[in-house]
Coordinates of C-alpha atoms in Angstrom, one line a residue:
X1 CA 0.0 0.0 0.0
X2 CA 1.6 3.3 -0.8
X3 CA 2.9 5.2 1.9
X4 CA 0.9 9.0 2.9
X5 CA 3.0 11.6 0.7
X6 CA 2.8 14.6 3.4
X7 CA 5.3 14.5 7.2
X8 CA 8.0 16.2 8.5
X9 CA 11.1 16.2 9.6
X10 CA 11.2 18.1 13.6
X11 CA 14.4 19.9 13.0
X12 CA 17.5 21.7 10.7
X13 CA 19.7 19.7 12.8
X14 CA 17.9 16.5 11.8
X15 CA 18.4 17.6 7.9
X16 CA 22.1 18.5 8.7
X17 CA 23.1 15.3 10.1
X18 CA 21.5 13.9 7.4
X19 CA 23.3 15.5 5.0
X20 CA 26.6 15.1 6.8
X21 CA 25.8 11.0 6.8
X22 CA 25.0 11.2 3.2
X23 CA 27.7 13.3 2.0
X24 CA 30.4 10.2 3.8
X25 CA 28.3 7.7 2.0
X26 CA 28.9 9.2 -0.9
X27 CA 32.7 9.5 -0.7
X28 CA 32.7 5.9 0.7
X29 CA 31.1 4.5 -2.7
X30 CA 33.4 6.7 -4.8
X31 CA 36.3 5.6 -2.9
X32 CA 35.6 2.2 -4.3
X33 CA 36.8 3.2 -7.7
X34 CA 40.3 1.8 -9.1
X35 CA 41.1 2.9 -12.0
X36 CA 39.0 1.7 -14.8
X37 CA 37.7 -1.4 -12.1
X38 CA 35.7 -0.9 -9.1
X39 CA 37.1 -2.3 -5.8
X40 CA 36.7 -3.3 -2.6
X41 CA 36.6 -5.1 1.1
X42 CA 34.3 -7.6 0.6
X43 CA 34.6 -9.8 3.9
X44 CA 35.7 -9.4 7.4
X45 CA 39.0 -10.8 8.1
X46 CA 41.6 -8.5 6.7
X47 CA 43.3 -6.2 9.7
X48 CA 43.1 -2.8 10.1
X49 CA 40.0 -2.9 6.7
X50 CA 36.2 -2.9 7.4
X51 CA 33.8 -3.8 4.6
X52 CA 33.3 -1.5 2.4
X53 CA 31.9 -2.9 -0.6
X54 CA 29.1 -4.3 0.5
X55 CA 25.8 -5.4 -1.1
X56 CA 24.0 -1.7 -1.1
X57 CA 27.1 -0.6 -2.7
X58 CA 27.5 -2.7 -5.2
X59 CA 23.7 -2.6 -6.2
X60 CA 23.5 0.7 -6.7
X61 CA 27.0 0.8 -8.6
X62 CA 25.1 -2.2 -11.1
X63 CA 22.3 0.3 -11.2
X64 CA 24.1 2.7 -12.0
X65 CA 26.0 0.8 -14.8
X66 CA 22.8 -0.4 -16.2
X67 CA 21.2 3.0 -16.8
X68 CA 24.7 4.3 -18.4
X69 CA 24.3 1.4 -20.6
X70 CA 20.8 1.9 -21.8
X71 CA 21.8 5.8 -21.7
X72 CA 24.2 4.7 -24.4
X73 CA 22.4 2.5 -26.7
X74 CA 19.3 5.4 -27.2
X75 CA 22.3 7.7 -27.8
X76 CA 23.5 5.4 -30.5
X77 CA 19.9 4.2 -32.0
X78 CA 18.1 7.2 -31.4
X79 CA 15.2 5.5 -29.7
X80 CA 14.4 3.8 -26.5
X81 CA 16.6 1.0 -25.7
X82 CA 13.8 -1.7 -24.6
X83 CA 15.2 -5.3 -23.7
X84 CA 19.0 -4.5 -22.6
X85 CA 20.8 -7.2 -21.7
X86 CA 23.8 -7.8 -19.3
X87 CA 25.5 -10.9 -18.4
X88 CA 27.3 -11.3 -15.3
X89 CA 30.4 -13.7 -14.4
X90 CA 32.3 -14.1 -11.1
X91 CA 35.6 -15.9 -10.1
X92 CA 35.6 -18.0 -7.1
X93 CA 35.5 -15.8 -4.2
X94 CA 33.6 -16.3 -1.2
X95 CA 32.0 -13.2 -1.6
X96 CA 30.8 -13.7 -5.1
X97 CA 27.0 -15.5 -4.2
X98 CA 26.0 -12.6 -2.2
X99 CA 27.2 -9.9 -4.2
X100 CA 26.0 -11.6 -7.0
X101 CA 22.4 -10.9 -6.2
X102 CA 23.3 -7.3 -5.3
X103 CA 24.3 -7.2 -9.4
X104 CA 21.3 -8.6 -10.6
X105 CA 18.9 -6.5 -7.9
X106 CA 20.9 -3.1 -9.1
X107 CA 20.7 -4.1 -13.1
X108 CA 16.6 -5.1 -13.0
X109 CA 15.7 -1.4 -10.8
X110 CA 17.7 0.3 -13.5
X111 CA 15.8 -1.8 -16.4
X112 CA 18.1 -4.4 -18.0
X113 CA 18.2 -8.5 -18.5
X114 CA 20.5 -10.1 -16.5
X115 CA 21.9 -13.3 -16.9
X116 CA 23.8 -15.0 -15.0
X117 CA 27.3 -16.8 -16.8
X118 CA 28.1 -18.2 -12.5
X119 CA 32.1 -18.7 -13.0
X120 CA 33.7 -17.0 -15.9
X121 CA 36.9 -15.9 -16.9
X122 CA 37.3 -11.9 -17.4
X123 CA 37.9 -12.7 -21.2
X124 CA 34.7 -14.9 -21.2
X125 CA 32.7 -12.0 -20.2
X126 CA 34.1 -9.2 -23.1
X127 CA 33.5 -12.2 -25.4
X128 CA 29.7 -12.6 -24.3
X129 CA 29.1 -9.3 -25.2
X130 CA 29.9 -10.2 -29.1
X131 CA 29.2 -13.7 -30.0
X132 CA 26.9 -15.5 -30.5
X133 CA 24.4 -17.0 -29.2
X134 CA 24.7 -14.4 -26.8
X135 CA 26.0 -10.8 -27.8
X136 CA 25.2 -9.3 -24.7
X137 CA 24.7 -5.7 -24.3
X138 CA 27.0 -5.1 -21.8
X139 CA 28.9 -7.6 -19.1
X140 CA 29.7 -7.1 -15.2
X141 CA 33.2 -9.7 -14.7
X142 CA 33.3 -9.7 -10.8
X143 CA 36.8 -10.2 -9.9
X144 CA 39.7 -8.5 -7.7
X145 CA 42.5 -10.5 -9.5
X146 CA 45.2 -11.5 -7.6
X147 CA 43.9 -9.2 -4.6
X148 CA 43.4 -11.0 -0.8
X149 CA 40.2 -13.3 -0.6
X150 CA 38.6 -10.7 1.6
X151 CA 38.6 -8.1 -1.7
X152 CA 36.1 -8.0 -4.3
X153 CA 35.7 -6.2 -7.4
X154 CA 33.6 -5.3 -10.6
X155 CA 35.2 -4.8 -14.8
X156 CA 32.6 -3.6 -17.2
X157 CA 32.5 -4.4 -20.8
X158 CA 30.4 -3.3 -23.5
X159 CA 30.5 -4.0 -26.9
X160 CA 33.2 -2.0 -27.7
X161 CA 35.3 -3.0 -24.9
X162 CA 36.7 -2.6 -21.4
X163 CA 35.1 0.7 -19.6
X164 CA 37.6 3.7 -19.2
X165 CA 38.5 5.3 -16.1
X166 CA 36.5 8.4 -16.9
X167 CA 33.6 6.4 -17.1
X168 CA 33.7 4.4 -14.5
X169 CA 33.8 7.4 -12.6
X170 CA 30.7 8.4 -14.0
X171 CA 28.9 5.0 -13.0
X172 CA 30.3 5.7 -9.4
X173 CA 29.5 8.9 -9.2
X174 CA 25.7 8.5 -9.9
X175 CA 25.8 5.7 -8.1
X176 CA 26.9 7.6 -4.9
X177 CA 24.2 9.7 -5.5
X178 CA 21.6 7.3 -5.6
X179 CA 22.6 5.7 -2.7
X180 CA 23.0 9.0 -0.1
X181 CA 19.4 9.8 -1.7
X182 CA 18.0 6.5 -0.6
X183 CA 19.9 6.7 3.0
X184 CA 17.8 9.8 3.1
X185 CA 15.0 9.2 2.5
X186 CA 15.5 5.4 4.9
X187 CA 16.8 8.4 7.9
X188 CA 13.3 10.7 7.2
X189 CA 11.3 7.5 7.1
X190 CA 12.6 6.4 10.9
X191 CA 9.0 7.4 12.9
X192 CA 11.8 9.9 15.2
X193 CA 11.5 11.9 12.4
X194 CA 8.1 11.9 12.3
X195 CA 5.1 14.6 12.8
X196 CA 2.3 12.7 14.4
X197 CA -0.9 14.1 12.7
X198 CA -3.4 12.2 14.2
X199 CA -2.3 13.2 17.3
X200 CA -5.6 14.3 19.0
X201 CA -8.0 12.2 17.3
X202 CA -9.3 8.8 18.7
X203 CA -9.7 5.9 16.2
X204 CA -10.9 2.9 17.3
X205 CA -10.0 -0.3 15.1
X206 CA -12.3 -3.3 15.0
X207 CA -10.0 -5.9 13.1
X208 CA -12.2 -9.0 14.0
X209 CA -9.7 -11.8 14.9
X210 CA -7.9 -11.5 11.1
X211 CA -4.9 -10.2 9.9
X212 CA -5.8 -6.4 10.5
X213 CA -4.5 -5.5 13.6
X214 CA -1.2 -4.3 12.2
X215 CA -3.1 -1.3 11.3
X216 CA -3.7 0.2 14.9
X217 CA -0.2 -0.9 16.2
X218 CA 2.1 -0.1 12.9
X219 CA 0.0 2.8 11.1
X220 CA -2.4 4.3 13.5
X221 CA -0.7 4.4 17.1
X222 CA 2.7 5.7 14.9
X223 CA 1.1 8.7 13.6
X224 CA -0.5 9.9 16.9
X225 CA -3.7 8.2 17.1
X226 CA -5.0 7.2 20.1
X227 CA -6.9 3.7 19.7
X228 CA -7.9 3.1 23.0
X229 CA -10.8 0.9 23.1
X230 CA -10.1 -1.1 19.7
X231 CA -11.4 -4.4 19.4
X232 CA -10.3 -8.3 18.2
X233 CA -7.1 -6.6 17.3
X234 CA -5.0 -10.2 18.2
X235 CA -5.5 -12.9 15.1
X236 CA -7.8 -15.8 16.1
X237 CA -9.0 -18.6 13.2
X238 CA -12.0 -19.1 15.3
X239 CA -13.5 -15.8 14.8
X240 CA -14.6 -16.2 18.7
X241 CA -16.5 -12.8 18.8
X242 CA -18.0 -12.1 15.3
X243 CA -17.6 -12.8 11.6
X244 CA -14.8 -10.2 10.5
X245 CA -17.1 -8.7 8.0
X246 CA -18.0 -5.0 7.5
X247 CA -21.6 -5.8 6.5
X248 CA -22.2 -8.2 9.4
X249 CA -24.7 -6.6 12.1
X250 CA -22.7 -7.6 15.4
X251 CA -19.5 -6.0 14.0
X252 CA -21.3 -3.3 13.0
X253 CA -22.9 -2.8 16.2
X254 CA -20.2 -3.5 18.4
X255 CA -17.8 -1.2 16.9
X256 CA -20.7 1.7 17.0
X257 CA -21.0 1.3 20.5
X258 CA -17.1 1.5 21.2
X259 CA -17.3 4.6 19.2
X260 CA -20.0 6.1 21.2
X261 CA -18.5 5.1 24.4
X262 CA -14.9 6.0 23.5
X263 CA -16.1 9.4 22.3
X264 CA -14.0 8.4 18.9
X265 CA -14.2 10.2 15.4
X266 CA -13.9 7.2 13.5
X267 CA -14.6 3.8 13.4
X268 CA -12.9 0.9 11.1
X269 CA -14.6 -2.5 10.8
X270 CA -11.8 -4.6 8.7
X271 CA -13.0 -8.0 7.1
X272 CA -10.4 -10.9 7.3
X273 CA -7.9 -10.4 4.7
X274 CA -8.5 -6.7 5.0
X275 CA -9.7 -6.1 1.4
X276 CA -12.8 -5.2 2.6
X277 CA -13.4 -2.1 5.5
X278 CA -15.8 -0.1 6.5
X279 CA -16.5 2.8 8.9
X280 CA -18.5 4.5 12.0
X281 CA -18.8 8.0 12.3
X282 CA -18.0 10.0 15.3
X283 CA -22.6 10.4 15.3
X284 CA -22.0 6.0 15.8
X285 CA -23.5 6.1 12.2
X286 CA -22.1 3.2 10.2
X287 CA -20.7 3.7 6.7
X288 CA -20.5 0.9 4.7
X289 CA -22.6 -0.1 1.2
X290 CA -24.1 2.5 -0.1
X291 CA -22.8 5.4 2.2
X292 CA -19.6 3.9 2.1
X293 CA -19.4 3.8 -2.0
X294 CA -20.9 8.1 -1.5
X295 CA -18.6 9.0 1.2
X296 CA -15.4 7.3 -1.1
X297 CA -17.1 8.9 -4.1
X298 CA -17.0 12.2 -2.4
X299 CA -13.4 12.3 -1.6
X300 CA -12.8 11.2 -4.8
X301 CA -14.6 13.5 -7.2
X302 CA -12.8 16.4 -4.9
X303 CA -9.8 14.8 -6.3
X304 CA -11.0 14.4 -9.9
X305 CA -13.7 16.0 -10.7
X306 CA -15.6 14.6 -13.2
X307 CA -14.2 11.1 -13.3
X308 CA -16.4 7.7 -13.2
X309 CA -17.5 6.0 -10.7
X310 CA -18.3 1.9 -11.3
X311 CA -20.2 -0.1 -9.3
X312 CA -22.2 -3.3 -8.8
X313 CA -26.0 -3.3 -10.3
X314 CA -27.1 -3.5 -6.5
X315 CA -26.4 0.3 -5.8
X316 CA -29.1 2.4 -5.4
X317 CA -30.9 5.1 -7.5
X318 CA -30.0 7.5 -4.4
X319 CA -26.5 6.9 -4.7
X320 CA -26.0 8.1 -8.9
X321 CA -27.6 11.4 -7.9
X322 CA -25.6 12.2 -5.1
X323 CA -22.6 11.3 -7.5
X324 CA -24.2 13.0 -10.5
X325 CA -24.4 16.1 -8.3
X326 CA -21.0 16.5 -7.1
X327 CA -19.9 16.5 -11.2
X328 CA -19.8 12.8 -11.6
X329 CA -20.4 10.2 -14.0
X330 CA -21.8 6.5 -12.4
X331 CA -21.6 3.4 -14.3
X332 CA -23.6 0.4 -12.6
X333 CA -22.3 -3.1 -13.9
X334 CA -22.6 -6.6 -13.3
X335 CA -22.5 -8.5 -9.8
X336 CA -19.2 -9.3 -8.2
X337 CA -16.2 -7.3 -6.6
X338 CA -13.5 -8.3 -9.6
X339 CA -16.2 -7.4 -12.9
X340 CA -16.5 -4.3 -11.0
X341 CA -12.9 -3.7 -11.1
X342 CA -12.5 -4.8 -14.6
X343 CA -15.0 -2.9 -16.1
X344 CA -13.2 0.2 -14.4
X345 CA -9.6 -0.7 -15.7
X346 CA -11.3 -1.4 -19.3
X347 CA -13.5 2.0 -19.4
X348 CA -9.8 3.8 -17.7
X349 CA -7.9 1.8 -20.7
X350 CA -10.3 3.2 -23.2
X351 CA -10.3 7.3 -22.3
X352 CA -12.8 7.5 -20.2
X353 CA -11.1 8.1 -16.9
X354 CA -12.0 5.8 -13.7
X355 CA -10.5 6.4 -10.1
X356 CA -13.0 4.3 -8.2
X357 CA -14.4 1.2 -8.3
X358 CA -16.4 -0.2 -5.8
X359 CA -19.1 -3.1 -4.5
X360 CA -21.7 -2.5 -2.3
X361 CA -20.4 -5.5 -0.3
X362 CA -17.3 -2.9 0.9
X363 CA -14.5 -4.6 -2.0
X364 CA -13.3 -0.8 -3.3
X365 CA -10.4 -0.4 -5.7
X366 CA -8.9 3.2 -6.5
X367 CA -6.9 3.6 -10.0
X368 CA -4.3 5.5 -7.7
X369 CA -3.6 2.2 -5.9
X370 CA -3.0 0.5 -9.0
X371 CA -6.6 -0.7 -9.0
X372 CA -6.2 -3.2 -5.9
X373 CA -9.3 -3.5 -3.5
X374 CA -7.5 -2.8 -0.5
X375 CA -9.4 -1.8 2.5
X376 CA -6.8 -0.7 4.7
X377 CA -5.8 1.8 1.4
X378 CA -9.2 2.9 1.7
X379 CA -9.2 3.8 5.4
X380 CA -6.4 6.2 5.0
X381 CA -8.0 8.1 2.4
X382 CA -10.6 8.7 4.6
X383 CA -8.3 9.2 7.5
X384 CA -6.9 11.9 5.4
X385 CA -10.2 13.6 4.3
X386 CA -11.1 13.4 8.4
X387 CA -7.7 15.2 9.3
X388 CA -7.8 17.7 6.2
X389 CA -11.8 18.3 6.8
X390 CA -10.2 19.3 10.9
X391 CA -7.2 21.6 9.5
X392 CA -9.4 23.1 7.5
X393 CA -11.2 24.3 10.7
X394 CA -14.2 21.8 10.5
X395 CA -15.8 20.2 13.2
X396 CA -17.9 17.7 11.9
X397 CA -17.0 14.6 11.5
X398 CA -16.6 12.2 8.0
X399 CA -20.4 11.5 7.9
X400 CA -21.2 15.0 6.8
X401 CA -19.9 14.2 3.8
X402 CA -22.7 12.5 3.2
X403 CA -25.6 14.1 4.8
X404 CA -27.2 14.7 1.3
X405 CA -27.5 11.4 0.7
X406 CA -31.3 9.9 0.1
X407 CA -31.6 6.5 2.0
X408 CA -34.5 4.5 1.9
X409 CA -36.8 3.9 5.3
X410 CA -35.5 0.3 4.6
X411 CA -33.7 -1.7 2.5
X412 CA -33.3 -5.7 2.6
X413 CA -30.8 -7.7 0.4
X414 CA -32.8 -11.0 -0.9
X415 CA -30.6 -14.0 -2.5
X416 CA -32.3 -16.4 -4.4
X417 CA -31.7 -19.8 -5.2
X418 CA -32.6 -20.5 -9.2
X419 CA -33.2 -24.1 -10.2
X420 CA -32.7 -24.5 -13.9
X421 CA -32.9 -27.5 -16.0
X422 CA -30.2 -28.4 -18.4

């Protein structure tokens, strides 16, 4: 699920020691560089050396050297380079397995092929690059010749031979700026550095004995939240208390009443695998079906105005007014979570843009979350629209959102059984 785009870091002297960190990564990756070769430390056991070329280095060194390849062949064709392939081969060091899959890991983010030649000569390599049946792209020898056992090192070929020193120091040099950009960002992501944004609001969390409990501990009580009063958080095949299932009455009603007598702003009612979710207002009004597909539809048309909503054929008449009003286009479709999805990715596919799909039964999939139902995904977006909605100086809650909303005195789901004969 794709992280929340807006925190903060607390402090300038948080940024400056990140910097500082990432400006010595940075030298330590282009210390690596020998020449026209790239070496290094590989294993603990040489005095007075530590590792220094270590699997993080060495993947985003092969990153590196993959886009410089693919950089290369456009240059030269003129058009995208699609299908680059680069063949890597290793001499018998201890070190080579590991490092190995640092290679291949750095070469696929960057784009390219990689296959693997396992022990190889250095000659072997430049050769792979221009017979056949192989004619590699480009080839990665890993080697530190006659170096110690503890060393390690990487020769590039291409085509047209052995890299030069000058570009080698190009591959290392982007390749120490990738990596003090991803230590970065892996130093602002540590929750020290942090704002809490829920702070203040109390959420509670009704996972029902399945897998959603993560979401108070890991998402919710990290940001600020306080989820005092959650229930079923611990996983429990039995399902001891209720079915974990957003349209099922008891969890419904059990999680309004620890709303009400929590004084929260928000309930969540997850289903097992939490694909499904739905919600409780801070009035102990549940969300889920139809006011769960208009308050999603809500958010969403704020978003992108004008876009289609699918859903299933069960969705009321109610429900495409209030989402004709608000600028929308509804699409009502067959029965069933996944032709609900479909018919959004196809309609998206064909120009006529889609951002939510969902099913009455709670199964929601947003073209922003590359069209996955995902009901935890779903949660934060309304988590968000709750804290933007109080930044904003509100004080109601989430339900307002969908106080327009025409609901029938009552409404009763009837399944029938058809017998047909063949």
């Amino acid at each position: 699920m794709p992280a929340p785009k807006a925190t903060g870091i607390k402090s300038s002297s948080t940024t400056n020691y990140n910097e500082a960190v990432s400006d010595e990564e940075m030298d330590k990756i282009r210390r690596l560089q020998n020449g026209s070769d790239v070496r290094g430390v590989a294993m603990e056991g040489e005095k007075g050396r530590t590792v220094d070329l270590s699997p993080p280095a060495v993947e985003a060194i092969a990153e590196s050297f993959g886009e410089w390849v693919i950089n290369g062949l456009e240059k030269e064709k003129g058009r995208v380079a699609a299908n680059v392939r680069v063949s890597l081969g290793r001499d018998p060091r201890l070190s080579g397995a590991s490092l190995s899959v640092a290679v291949f890991s750095g070469l696929v983010r960057a784009g390219c092929l990689a296959f693997d030649m396992g022990l190889a000569t250095t000659p072997a390599c430049f050769m792979s690059t221009l017979l056949p049946p192989f004619s590699f792209d480009a080839s990665i020898m890993m080697t530190a010749s006659h170096l110690p056992y503890t060393r390690n090192g990487l020769k590039f070929f291409t085509r047209g031979g052995g890299l030069t020193s000058p570009e080698v120091e190009e591959i290392c040099d982007k390749a120490a700026r990738n990596i003090s950009g991803n230590i970065i960002k892996e130093r602002v992501n540590h929750p020290l550095h942090y704002d809490t944004p829920l702070k203040g609001f109390q959420i509670i969390v009704n996972a029902g004995n399945g897998s959603g409990g993560f979401f108070t501990w890991d998402v919710l009580d990290k940001l600020g939240a306080e989820t005092f009063g959650s229930l079923h958080l611990n996983p429990d095949g039995r399902f001891p208390n209720h079915i974990p299932n957003p349209e099922d009455k008891i969890a419904m009603a059990l999680s309004r009443a620890a709303v009400l007598e929590n004084s929260a702003d928000l309930g969540i009612v997850f289903d097992t695998d939490v694909d499904r979710s739905g919600v409780v207002d801070k009035e102990g009004n549940p969300i889920n079906g139809d006011r769960l597909i208009a308050l999603m539809s809500a958010i969403v048309l704020r978003e992108h105005p004008g876009t289609t909503i699918v859903t299933d054929a069960r969705a009321s008449m109610a429900l495409t007014r209030f989402i004709v009003d608000r600028g929308g286009q509804h699409c009502l479709y067959r029965v069933g979570y996944r032709n609900v999805i479909d018919k959004g990715v196809r309609l998206d596919k064909n120009g006529v843009e889609t951002h939510l799909m969902m099913e009455t039964s709670g199964h929601g999939a947003l073209k922003e979350n590359y069209f996955l139902d995902d009901g935890a995904y779903m949660v934060v977006k309304i988590i968000i629209e709750m804290v933007r909605m109080k930044l904003a100086g509100s004080d109601e809650g989430i339900g307002s959102l969908i106080k327009d909303l025409e609901e029938p005195l009552e409404s009763v789901e009837l399944r029938m059984n058809i017998i047909s004969e063949p």
